[in-house]
PDB file of C-alpha atoms and ligand atoms in Angstrom:
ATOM      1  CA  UNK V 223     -16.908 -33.536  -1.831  1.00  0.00           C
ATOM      2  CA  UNK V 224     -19.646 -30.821  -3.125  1.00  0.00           C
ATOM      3  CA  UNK V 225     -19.465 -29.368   0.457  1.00  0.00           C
ATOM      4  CA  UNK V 226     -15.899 -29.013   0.171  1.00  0.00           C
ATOM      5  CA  UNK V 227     -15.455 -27.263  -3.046  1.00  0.00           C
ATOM      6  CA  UNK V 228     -18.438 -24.774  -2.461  1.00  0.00           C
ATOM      7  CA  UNK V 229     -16.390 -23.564   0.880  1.00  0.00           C
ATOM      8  CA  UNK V 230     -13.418 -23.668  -1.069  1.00  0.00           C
ATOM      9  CA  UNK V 231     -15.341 -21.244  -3.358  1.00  0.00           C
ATOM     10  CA  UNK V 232     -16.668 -19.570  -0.556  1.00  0.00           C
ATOM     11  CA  UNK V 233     -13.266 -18.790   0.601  1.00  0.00           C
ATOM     12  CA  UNK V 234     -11.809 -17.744  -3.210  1.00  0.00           C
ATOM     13  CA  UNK V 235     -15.221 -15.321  -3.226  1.00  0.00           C
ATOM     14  CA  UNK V 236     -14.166 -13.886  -0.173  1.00  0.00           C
ATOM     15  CA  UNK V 237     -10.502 -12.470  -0.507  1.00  0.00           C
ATOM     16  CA  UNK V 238     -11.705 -11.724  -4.230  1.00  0.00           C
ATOM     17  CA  UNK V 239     -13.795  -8.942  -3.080  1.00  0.00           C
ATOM     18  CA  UNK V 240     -11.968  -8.483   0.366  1.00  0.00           C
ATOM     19  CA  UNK V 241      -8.397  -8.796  -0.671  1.00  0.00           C
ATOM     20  CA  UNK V 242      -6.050  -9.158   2.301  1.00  0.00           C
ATOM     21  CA  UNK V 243      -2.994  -7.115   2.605  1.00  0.00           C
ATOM     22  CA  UNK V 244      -4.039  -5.145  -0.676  1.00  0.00           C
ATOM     23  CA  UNK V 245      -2.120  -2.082  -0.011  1.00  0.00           C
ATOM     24  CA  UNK V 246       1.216  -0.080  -1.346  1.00  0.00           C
ATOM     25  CA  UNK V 247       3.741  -0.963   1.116  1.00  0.00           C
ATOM     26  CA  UNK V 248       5.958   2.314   1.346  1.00  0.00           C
ATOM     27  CA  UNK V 249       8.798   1.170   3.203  1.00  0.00           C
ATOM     28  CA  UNK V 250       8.723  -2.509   1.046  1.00  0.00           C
ATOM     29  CA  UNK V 251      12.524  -3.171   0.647  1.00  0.00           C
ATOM     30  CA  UNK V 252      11.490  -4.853  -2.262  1.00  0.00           C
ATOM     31  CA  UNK V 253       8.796  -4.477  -4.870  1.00  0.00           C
ATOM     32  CA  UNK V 254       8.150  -6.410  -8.252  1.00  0.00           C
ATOM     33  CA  UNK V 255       5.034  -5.825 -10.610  1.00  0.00           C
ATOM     34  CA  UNK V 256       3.229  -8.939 -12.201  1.00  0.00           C
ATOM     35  CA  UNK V 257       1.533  -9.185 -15.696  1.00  0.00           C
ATOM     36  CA  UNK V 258      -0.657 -11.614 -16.586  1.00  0.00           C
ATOM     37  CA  UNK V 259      -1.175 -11.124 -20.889  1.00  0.00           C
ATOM     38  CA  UNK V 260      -3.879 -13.609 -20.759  1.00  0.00           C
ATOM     39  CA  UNK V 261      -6.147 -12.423 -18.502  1.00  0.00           C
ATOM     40  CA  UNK V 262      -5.031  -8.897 -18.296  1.00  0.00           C
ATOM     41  CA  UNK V 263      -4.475  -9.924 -14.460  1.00  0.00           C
ATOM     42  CA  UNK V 264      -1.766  -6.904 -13.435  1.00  0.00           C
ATOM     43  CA  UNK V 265      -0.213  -6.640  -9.283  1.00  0.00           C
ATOM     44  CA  UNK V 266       2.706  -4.975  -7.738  1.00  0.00           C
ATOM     45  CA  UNK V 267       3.890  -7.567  -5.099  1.00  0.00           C
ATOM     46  CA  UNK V 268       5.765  -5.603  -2.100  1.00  0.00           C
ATOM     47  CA  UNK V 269       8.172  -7.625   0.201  1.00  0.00           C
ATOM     48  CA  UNK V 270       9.918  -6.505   3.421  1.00  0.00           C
ATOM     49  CA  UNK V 271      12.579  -9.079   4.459  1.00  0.00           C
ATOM     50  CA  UNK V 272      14.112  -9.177   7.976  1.00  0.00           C
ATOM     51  CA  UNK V 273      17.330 -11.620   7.741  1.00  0.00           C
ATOM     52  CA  UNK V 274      15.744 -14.382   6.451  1.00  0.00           C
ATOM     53  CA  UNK V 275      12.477 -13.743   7.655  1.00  0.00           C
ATOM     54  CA  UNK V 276       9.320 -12.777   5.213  1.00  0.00           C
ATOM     55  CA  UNK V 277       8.606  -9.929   7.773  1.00  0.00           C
ATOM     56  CA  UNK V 278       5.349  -8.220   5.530  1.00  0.00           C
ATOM     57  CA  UNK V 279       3.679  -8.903   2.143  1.00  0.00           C
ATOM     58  CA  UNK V 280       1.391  -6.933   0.309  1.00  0.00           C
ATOM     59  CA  UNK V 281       0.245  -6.798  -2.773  1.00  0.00           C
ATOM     60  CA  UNK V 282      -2.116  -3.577  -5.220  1.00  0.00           C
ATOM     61  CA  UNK V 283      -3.376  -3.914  -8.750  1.00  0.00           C
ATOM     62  CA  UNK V 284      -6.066  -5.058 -10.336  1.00  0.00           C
ATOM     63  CA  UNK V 285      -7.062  -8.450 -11.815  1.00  0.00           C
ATOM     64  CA  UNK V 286      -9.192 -11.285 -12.381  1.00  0.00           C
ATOM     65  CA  UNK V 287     -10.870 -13.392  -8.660  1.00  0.00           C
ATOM     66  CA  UNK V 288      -8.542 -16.073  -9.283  1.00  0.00           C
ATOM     67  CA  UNK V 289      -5.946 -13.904  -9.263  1.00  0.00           C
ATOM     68  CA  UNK V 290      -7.259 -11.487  -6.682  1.00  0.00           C
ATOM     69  CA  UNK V 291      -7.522 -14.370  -4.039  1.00  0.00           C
ATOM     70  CA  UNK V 292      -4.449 -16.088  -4.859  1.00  0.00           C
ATOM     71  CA  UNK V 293      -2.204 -12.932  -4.525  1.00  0.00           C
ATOM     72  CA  UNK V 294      -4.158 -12.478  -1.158  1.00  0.00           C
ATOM     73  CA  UNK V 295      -3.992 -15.750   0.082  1.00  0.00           C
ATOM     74  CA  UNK V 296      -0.464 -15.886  -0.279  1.00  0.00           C
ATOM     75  CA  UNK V 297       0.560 -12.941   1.510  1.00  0.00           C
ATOM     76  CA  UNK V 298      -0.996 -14.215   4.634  1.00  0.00           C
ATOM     77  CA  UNK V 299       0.639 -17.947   4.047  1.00  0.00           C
ATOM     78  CA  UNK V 300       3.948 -16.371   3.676  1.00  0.00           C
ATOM     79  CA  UNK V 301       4.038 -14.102   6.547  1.00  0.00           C
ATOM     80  CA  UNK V 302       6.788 -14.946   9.002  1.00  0.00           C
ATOM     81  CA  UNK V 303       7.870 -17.790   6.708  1.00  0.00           C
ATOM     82  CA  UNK V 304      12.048 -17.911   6.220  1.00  0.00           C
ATOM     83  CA  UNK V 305      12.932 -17.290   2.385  1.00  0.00           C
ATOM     84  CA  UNK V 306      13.568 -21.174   2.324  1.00  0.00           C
ATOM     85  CA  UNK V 307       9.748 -22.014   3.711  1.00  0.00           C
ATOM     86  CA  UNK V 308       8.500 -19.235   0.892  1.00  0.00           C
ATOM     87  CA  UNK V 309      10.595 -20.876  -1.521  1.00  0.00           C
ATOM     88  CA  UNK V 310       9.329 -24.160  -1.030  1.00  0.00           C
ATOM     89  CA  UNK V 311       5.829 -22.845  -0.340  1.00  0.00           C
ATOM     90  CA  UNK V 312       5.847 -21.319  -4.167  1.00  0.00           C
ATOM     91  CA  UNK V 313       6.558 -24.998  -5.337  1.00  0.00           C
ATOM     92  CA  UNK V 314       3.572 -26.948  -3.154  1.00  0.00           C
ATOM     93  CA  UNK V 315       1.256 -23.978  -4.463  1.00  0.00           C
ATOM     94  CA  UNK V 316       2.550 -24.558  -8.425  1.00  0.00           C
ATOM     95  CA  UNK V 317       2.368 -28.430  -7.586  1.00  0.00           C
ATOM     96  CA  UNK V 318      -1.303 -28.047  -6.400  1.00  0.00           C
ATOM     97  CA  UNK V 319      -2.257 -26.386  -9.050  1.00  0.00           C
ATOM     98  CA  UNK V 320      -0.844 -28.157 -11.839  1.00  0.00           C
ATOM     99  CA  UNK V 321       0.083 -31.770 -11.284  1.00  0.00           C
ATOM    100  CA  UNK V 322      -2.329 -34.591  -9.300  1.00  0.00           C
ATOM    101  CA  UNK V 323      -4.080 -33.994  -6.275  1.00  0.00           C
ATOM    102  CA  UNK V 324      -2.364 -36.865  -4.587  1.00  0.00           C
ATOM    103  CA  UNK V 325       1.253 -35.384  -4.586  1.00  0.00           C
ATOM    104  CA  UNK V 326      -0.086 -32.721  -2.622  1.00  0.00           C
ATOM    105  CA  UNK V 327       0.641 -31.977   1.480  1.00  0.00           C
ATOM    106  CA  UNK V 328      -2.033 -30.242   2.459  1.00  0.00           C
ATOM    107  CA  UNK V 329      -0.805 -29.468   5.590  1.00  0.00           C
ATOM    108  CA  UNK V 330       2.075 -27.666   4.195  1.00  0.00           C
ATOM    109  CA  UNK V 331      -0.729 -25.784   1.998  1.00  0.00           C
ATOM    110  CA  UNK V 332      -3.406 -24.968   4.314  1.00  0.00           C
ATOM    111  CA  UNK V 333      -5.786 -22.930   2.923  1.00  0.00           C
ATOM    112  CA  UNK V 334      -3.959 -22.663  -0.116  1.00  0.00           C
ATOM    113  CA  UNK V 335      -5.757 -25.911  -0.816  1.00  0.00           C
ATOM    114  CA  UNK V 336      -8.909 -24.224  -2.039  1.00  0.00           C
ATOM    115  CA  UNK V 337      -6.934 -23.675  -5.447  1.00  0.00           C
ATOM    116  CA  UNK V 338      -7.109 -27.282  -6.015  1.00  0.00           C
ATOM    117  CA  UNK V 339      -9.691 -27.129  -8.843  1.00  0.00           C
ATOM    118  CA  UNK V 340      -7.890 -24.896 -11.057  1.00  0.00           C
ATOM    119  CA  UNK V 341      -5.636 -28.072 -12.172  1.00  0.00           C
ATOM    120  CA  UNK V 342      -8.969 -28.986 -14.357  1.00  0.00           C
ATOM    121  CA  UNK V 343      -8.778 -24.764 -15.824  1.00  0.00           C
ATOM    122  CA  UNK V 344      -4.981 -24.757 -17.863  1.00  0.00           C
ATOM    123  CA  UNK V 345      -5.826 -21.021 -18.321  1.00  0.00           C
ATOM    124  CA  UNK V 346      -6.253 -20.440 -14.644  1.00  0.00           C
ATOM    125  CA  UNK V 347      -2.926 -21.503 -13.758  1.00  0.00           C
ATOM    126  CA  UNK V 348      -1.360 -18.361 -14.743  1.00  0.00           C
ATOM    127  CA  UNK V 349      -4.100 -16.546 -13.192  1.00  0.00           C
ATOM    128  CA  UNK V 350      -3.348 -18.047  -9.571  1.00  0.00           C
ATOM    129  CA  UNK V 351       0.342 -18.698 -10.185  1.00  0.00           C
ATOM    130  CA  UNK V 352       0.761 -14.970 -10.860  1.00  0.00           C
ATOM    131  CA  UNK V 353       1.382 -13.138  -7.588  1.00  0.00           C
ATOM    132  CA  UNK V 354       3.372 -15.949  -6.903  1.00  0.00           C
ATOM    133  CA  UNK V 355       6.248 -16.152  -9.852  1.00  0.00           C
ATOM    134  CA  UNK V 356       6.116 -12.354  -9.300  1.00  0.00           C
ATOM    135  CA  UNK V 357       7.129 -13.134  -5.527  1.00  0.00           C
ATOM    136  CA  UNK V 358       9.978 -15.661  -6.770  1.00  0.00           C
ATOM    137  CA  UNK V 359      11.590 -13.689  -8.576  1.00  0.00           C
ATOM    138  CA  UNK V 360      11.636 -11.202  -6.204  1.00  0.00           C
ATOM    139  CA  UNK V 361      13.222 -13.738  -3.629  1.00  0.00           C
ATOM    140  CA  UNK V 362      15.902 -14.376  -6.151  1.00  0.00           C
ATOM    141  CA  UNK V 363      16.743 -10.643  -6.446  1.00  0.00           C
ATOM    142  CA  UNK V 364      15.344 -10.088 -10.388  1.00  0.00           C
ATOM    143  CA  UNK V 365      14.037  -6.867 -10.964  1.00  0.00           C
ATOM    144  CA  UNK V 366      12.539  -7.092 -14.165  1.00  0.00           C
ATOM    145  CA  UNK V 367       8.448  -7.444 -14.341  1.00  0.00           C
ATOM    146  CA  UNK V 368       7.187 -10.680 -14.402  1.00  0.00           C
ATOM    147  CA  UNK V 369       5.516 -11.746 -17.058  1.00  0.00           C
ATOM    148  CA  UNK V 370       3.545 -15.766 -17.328  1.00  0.00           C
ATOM    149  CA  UNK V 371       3.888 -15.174 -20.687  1.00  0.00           C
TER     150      UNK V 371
HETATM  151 ZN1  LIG K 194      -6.864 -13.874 -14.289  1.00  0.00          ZN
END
């Protein structure tokens, strides 16, 4: 299990310093900004939506490497994903990282699963939920920022 979790940290390291898809989308159809009070964790989440297709994610800002990872991590699970797949994707993530392991479908997650450990971290949630609820409420059209507090 020690294996596991130091790749899983491996992998949170990595898109903490090399965010994925950290960029200002300028044609975005849709863009939300995310504030974290807690942490001082702050993004801009950009969506582009073909029909019902997640066609591009991206995300800019600056926050904790919780955070950091999560917001990237999630813009390359939801590429290509329908708004349902997203929506339910935003629910396994939340699940994983604040209810027991054993509920979880890890297939469903893929590598989302390295954000396992932050169950045991209560503060972390909002950290690695952030991008996430800011992506929501995107989805369902609000336009005010999101704040987890
Ligand atoms: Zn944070």
């Amino acid at each position: 299990m020690s294996d596991l979790l130091e790749l899983y940290q491996e992998l949170i390291k990595d898109h903490s310093k090399k965010p994925r898809n950290f960029r200002v989308m300028a044609d975005a159809d849709r863009q939300l900004e995310g504030y974290n009070p807690l942490c001082g964790d702050r993004f801009t989440v950009y969506l582009k939506i073909r029909g019902d297709v997640v066609e591009d994610v991206s995300f800019q800002g600056a926050g904790c490497a919780i955070s950091t990872s999560s917001a990237s991590l999630m813009t390359q699970a939801l590429k290509g994903k329908s708004r349902h797949e997203a929506e339910e994707l935003f629910r396994a993530f939340h699940e994983l990282v604040t209810k027991d392991a054993r509920a979880v479908d890890e297939e469903q997650l893929g590598k989302l699963i390295v954000f396992s450990g932050v169950r045991k971290f209560p503060v972390r949630v909002k950290c690695a939920t952030l991008a996430w609820h800011t992506l929501n409420a995107m989805l369902h059209g609000e336009a005010k920022p999101v704040s987890t507090e």
